[in-house]
CSV table of C-alpha atoms in Angstrom, one decimal:
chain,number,residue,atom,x,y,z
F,1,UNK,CA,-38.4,-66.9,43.1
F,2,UNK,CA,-40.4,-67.5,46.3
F,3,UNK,CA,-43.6,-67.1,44.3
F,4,UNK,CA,-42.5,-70.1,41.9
F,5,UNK,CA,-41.3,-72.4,44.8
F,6,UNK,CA,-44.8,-71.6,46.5
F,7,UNK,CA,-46.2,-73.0,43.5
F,8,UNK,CA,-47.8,-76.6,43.7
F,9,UNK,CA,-45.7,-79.4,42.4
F,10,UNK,CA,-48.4,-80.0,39.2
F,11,UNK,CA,-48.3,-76.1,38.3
F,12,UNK,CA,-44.3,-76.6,38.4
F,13,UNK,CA,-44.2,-80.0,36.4
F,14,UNK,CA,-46.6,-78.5,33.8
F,15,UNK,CA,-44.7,-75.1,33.0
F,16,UNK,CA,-41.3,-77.0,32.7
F,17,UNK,CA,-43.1,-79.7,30.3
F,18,UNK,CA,-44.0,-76.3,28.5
F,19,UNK,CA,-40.7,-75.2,28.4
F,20,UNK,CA,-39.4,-78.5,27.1
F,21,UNK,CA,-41.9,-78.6,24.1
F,22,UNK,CA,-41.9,-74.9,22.6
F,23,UNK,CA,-38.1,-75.8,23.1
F,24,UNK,CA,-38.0,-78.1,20.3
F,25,UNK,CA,-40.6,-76.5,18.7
F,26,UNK,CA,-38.5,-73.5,18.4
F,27,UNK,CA,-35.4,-75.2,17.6
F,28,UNK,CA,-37.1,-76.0,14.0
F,29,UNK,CA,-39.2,-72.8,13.9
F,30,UNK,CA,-36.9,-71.0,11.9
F,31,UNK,CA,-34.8,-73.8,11.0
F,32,UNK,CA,-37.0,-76.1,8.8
F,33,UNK,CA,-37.8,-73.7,5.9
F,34,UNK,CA,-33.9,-73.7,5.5
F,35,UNK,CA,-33.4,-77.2,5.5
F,36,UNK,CA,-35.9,-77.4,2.5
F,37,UNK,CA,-34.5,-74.5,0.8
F,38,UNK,CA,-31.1,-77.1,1.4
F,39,UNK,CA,-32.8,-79.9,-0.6
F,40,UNK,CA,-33.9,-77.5,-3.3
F,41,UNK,CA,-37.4,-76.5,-2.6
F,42,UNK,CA,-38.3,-73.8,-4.4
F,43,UNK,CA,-40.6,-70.3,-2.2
F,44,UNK,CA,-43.3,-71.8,-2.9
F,45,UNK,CA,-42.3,-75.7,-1.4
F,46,UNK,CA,-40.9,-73.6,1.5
F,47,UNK,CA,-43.9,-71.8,2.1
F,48,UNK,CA,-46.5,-75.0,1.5
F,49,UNK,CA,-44.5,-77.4,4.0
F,50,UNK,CA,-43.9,-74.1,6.9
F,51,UNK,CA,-47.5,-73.5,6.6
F,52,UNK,CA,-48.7,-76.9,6.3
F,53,UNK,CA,-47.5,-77.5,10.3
F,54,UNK,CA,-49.9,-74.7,11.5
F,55,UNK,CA,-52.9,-75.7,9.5
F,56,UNK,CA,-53.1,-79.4,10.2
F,57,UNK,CA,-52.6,-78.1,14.0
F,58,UNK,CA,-55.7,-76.1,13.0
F,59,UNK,CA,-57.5,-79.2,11.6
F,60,UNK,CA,-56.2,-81.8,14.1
F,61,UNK,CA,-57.0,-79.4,17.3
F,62,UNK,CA,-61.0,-80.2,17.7
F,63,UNK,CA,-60.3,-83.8,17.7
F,64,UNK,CA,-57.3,-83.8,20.3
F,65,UNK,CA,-59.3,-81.7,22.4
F,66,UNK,CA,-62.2,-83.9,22.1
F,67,UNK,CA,-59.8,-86.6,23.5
F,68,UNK,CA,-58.5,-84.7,26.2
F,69,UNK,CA,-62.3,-84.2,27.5
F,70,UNK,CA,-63.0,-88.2,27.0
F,71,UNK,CA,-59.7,-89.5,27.8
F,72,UNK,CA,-58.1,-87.1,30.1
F,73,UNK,CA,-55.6,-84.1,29.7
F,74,UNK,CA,-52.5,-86.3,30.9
F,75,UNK,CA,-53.8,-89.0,28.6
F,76,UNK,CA,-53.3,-85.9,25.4
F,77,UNK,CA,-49.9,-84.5,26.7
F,78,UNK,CA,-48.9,-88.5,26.0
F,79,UNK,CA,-49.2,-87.9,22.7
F,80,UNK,CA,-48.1,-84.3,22.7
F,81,UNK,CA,-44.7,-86.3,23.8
F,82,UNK,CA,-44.6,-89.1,22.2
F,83,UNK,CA,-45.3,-86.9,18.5
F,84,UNK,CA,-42.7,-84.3,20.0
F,85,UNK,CA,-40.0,-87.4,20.1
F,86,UNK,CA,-40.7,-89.4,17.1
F,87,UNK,CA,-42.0,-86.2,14.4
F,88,UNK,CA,-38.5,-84.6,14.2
F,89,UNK,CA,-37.0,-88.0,13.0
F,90,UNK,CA,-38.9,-88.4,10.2
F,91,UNK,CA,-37.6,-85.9,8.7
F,92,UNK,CA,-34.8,-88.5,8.5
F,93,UNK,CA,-36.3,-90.7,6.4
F,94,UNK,CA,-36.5,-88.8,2.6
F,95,UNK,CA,-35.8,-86.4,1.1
F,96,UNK,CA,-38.9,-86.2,-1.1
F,97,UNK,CA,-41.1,-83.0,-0.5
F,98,UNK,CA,-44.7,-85.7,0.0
F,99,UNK,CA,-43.0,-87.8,2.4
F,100,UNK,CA,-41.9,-84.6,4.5
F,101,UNK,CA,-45.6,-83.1,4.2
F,102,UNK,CA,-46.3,-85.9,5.5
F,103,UNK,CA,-44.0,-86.3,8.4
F,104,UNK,CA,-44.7,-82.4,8.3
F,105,UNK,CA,-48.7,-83.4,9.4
F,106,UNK,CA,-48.1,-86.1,11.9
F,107,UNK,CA,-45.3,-83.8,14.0
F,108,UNK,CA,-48.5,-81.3,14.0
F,109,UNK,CA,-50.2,-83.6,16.2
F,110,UNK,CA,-47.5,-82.2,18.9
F,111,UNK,CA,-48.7,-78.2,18.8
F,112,UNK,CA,-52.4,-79.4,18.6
F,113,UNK,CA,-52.0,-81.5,21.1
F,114,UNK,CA,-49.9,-79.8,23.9
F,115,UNK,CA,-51.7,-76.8,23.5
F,116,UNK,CA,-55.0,-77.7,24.1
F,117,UNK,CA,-54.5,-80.2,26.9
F,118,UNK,CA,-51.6,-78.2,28.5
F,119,UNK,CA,-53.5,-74.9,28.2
F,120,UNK,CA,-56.6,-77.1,29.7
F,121,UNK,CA,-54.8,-78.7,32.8
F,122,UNK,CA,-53.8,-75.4,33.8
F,123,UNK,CA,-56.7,-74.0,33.5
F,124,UNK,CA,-58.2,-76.8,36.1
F,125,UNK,CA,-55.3,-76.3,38.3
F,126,UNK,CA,-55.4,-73.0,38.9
F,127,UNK,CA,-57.6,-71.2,41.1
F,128,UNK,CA,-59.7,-68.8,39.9
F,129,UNK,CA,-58.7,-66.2,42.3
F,130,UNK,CA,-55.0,-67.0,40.9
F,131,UNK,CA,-56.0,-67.7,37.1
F,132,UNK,CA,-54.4,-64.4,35.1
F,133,UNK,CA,-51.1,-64.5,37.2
F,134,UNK,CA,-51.2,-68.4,36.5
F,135,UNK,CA,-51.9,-68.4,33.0
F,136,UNK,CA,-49.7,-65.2,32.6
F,137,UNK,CA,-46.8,-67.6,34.3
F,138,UNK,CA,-47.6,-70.1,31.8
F,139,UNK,CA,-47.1,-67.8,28.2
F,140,UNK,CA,-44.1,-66.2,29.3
F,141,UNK,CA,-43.0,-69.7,29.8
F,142,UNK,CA,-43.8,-71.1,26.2
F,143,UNK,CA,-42.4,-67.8,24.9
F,144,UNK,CA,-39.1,-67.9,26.7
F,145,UNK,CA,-37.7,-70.6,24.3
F,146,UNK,CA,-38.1,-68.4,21.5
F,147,UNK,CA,-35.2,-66.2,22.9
F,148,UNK,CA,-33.1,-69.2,22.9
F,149,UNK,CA,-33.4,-71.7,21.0
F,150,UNK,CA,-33.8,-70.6,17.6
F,151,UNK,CA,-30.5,-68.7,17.1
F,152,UNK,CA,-29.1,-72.9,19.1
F,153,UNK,CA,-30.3,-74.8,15.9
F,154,UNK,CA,-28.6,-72.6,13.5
F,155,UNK,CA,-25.2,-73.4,15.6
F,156,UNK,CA,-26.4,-77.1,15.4
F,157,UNK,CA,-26.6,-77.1,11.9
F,158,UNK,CA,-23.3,-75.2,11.6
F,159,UNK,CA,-21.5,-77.5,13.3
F,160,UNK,CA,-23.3,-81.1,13.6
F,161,UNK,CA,-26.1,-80.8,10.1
F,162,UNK,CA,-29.5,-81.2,10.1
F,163,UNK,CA,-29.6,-84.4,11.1
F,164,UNK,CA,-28.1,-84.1,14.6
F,165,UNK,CA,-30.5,-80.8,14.8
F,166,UNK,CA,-33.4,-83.2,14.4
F,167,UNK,CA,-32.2,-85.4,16.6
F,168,UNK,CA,-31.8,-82.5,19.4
F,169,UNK,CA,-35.9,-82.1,18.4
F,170,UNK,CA,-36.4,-85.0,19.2
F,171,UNK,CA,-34.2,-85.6,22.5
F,172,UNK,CA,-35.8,-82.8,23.8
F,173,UNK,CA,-39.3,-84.2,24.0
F,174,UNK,CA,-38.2,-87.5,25.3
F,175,UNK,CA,-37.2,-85.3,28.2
F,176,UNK,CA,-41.2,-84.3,28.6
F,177,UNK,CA,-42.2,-88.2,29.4
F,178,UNK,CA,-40.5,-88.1,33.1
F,179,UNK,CA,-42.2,-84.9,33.8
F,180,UNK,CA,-45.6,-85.6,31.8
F,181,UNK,CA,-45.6,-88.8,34.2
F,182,UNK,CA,-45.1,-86.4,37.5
F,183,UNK,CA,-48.3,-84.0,36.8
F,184,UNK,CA,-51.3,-85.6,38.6
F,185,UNK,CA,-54.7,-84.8,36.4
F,186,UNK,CA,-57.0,-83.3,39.3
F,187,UNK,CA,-60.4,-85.3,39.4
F,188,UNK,CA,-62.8,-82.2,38.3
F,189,UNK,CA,-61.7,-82.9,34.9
F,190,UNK,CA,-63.0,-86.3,34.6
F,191,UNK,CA,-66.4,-84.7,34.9
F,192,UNK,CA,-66.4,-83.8,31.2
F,193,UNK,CA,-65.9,-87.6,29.8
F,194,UNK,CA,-69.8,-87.3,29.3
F,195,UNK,CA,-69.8,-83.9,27.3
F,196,UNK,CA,-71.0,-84.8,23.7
F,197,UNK,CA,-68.6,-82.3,20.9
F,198,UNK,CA,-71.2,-80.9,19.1
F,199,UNK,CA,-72.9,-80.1,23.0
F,200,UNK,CA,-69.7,-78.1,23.3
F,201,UNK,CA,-69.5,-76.3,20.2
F,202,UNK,CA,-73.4,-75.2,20.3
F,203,UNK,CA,-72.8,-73.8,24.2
F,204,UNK,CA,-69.6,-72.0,22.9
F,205,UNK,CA,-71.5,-70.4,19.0
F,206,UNK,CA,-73.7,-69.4,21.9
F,207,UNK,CA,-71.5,-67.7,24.6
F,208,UNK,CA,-71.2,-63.9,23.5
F,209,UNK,CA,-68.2,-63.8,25.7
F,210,UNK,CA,-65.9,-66.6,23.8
F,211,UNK,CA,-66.9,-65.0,20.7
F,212,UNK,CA,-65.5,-61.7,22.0
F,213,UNK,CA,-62.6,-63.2,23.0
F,214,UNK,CA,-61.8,-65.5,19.6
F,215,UNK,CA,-62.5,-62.1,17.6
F,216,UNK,CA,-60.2,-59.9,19.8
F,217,UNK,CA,-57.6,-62.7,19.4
F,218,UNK,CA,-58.5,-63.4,15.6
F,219,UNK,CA,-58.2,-59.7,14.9
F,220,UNK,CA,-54.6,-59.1,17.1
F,221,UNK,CA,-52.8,-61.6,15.3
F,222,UNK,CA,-53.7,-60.8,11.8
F,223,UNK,CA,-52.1,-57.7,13.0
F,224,UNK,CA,-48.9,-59.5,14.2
F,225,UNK,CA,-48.9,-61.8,11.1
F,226,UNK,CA,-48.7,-59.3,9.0
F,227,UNK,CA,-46.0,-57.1,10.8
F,228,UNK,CA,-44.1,-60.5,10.9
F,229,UNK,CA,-44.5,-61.0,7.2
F,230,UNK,CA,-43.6,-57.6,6.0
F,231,UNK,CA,-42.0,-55.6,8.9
F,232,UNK,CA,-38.3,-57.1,7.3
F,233,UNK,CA,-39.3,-55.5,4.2
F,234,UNK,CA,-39.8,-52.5,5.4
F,235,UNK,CA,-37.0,-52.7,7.0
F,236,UNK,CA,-34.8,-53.5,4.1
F,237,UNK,CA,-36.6,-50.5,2.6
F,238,UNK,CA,-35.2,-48.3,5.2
F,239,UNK,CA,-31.7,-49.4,5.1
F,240,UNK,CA,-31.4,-50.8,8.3
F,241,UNK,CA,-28.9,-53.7,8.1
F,242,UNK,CA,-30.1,-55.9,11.1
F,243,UNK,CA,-34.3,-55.9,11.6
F,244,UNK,CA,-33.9,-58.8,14.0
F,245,UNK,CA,-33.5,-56.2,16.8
F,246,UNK,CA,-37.1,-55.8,16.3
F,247,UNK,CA,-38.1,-59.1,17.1
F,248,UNK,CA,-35.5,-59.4,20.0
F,249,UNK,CA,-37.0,-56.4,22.1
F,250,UNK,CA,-40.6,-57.5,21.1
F,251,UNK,CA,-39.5,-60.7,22.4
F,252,UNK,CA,-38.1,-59.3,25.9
F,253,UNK,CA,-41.6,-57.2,26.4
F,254,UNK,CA,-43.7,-60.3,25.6
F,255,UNK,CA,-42.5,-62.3,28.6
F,256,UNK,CA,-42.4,-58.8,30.7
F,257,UNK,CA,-46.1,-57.7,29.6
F,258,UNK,CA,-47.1,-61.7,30.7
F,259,UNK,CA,-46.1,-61.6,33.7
F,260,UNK,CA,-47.6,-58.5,34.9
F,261,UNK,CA,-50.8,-58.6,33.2
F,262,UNK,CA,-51.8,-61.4,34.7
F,263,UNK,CA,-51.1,-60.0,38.2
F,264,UNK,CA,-53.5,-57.0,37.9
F,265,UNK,CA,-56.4,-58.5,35.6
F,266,UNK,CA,-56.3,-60.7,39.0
F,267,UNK,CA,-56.3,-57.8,41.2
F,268,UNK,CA,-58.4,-55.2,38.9
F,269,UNK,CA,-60.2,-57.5,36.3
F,270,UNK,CA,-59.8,-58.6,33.2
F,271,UNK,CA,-61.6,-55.7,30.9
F,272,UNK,CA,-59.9,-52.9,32.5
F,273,UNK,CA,-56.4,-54.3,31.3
F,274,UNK,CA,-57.6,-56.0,28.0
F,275,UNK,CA,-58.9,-52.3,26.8
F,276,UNK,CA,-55.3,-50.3,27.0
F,277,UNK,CA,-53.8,-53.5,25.2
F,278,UNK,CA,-55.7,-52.7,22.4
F,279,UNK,CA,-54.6,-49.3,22.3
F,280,UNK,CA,-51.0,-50.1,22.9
F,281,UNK,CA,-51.1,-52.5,20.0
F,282,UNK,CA,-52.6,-49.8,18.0
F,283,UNK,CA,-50.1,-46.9,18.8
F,284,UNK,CA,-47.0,-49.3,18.7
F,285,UNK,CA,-48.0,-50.3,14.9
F,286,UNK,CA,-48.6,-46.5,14.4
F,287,UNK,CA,-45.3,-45.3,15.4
F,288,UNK,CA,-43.8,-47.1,12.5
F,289,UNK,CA,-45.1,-45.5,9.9
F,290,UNK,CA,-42.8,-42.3,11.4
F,291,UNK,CA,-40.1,-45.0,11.9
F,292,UNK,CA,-36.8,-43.7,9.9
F,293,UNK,CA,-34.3,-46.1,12.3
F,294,UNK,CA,-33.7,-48.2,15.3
F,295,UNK,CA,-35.2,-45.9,17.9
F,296,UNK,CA,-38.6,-45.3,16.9
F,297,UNK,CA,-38.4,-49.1,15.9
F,298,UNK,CA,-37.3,-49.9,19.2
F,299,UNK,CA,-40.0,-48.0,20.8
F,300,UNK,CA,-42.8,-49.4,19.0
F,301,UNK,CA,-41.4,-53.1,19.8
F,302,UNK,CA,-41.5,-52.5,23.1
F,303,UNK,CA,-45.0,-51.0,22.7
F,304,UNK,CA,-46.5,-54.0,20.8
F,305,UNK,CA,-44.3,-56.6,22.3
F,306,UNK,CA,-46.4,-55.4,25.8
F,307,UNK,CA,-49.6,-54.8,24.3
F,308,UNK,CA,-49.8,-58.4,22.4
F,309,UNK,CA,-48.2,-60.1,25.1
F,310,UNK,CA,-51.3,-58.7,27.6
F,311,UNK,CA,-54.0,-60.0,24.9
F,312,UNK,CA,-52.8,-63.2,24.4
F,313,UNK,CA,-53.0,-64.2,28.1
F,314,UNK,CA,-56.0,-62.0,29.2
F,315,UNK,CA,-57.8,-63.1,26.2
F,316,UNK,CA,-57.3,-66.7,27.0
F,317,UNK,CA,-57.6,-66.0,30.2
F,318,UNK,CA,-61.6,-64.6,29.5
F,319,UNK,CA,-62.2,-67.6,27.8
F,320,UNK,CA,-61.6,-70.0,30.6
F,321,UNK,CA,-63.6,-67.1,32.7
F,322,UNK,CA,-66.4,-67.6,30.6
F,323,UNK,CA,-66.6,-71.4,30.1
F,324,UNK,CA,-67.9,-74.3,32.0
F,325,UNK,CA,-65.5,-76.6,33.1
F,326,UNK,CA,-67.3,-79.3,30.8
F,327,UNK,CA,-66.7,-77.3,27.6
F,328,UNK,CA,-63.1,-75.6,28.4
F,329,UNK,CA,-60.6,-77.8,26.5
F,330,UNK,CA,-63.2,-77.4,22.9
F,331,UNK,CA,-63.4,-73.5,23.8
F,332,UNK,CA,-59.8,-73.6,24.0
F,333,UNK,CA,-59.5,-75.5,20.7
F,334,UNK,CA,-61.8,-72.7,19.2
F,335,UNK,CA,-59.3,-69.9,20.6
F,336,UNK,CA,-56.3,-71.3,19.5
F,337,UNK,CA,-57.7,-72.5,16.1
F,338,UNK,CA,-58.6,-68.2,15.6
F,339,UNK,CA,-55.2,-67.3,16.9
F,340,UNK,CA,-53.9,-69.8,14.6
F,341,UNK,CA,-55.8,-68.4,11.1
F,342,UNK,CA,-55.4,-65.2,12.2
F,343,UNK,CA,-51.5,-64.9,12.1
F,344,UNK,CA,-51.9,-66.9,8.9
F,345,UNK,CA,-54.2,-64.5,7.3
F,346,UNK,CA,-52.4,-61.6,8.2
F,347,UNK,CA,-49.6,-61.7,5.5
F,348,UNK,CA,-51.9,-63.2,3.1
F,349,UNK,CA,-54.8,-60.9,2.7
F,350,UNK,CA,-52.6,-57.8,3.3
F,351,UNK,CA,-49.9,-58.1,1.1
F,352,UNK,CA,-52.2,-55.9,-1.6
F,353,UNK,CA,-51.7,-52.8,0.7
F,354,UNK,CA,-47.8,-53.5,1.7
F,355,UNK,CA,-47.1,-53.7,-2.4
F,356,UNK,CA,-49.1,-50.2,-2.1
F,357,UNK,CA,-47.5,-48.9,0.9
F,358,UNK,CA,-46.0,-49.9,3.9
F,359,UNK,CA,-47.3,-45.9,5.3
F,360,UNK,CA,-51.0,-47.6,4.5
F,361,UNK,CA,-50.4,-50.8,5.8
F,362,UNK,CA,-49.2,-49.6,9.1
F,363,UNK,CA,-52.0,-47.5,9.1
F,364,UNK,CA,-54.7,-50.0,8.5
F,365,UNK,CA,-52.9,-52.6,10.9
F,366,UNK,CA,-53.6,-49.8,13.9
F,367,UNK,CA,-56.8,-49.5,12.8
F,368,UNK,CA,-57.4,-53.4,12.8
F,369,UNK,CA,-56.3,-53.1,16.1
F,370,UNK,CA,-59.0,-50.6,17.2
């Protein structure tokens, strides 16, 4: 606690704007594919409009970070707020599967946007000497909402509907204005108005050390995409009634493994933490091919949850190491766009060796990691 009130007032603003957006994100994370299933949207309408929100992030992000170099990082958590409050009501307005893919691809404006100018502005506001702990601070605090509010919309629903759960969405990001409005842009960042995209994207296909990064990320979350995807079916496989215990523990480890690893990739570098995360990864997918029940399960969540956890930040982390401050918000774009694909691609190009078996697929998975 005496570390966070040491904080400056623009470090505190910005994490609780965090919390406030990946809290309405997650209150229709796991919630939206229901509601469509509601309105009679067959696997594959459930799959196209849950997917569709990650890939137009993936296509809008370039563009918003493009803005967020010319017109300023406050200027793009603007409209990280104002999509946050207004996206969830449209989901209001029909009941016709286009008009929600559409709604569906302007309410991705909000993750495209808040994640590149967010991740940016803290980036410029934190020292360098300060950067992994900083950073670190920052994903356990877009990854606490996950703990909470996901399990709150299904009680919304329960008791109020959908539309009073969309309405909660949108509620929520009205709260960010007031604190968006407190966060004071420091004046280093205007120095990248002039920075040309293409400029950007040539310097980063040209930095060995972003590439490094985008891959290690690219290659971690195919990892965790596919244990998302298929990790319930193997569960079901083994009989175990409740597989959500999984995701629970990984969950508790995530915001644990943030915290610390930022601390000593401050105090001992970054490499000499990234490398174990890769083996943890690898070991914690490994143990589940032994897996019978909740024990070994248990183990390997808290194995991954730490390892993933550690690579997320540290990754990001070596980005921002490795970039000038005029090309940081497209090198973030770039990272996030990889992280993005990559959980996407994980259930998709796998799914061959799960049908063979989930013995190989674990297998392969802790290889991926190596």
């Amino acid at each position: 606690m005496s570390f966070f009130s040491e904080l400056p007032r623009d470090i505190k603003a910005l994490l609780l704007t965090t919390f406030l957006y990946f809290s309405s994100f997650n209150l229709l994370l796991p919630t939206f594919p229901v509601f469509i299933d509601s309105l009679g949207g067959s696997e594959r309408i459930v799959g196209l409009l849950g997917g569709l929100f990650a890939l137009a992030a993936v296509v809008q992000r370039p563009f918003l970070a493009t803005l967020t170099d010319t017109r300023g990082r406050r200027s793009v958590l603007w409209i990280a707020a104002l999509t946050t409050a207004t996206g969830p009501l449209l989901y209001l307005l029909s009941e016709h599967f286009a008009v929600l893919a559409a709604a569906r691809f302007y309410h991705a404006i909000s993750l495209a946007a808040f994640v590149v100018a967010s991740q940016t502005l803290m980036a410029d506001l934190a020292p360098a000497s300060q950067r992994g702990t900083l950073i670190g601070l920052y994903v356990v605090t877009s990854g606490f909402p996950a703990a909470i509010f996901p399990p709150l919309g299904f009680v919304i629903i329960e008791a109020l509907g959908y539309d009073w759960l969309f309405i909660a969405a949108a509620l929520i990001g009205l709260l960010m204005f007031p604190v968006v409005m407190a966060i004071r842009e420091p004046a280093a960042a205007e120095e990248t108005a002039s920075v040309k995209v293409m400029q950007s994207l040539r310097s980063l296909a040209r930095n060995r050390n972003v590439l490094v990064a985008c891959a290690g990320i690219l290659s971690i979350t195919i990892v965790l995409g596919a244990l998302n995807t298929f990790l319930p079916l193997y569960g079901r496989s083994l009989g175990i009634a409740n597989i959500g215990i999984y995701f629970t523990v990984f969950a508790l480890m995530f915001m644990i493994g943030s915290t610390f690893s930022g601390r000593l990739s401050d105090a001992y570098g970054r490499k000499k933490v990234v490398l174990p995360a890769f083996l943890l990864v690898a070991l914690g997918i490994a143990i589940l091919v032994a897996a019978q029940g909740y024990a070994l399960l248990g183990l390997s969540a808290v194995v991954v949850g730490i390892g993933f956890s550690t690579l997320q930040t540290l990754l990001l982390v070596f980005t921002v190491d490795s970039t000038e401050l005029s090309h940081r918000s497209q090198a973030i774009s770039v990272f996030n766009n990889f992280f993005d694909l990559g959980f996407s691609a994980g259930g998709i190009l796998l799914g061959v060796v799960a049908a063979f078996s989930f013995s190989a697929l674990w297998l392969v998975l802790a290889v991926f990691a190596l």
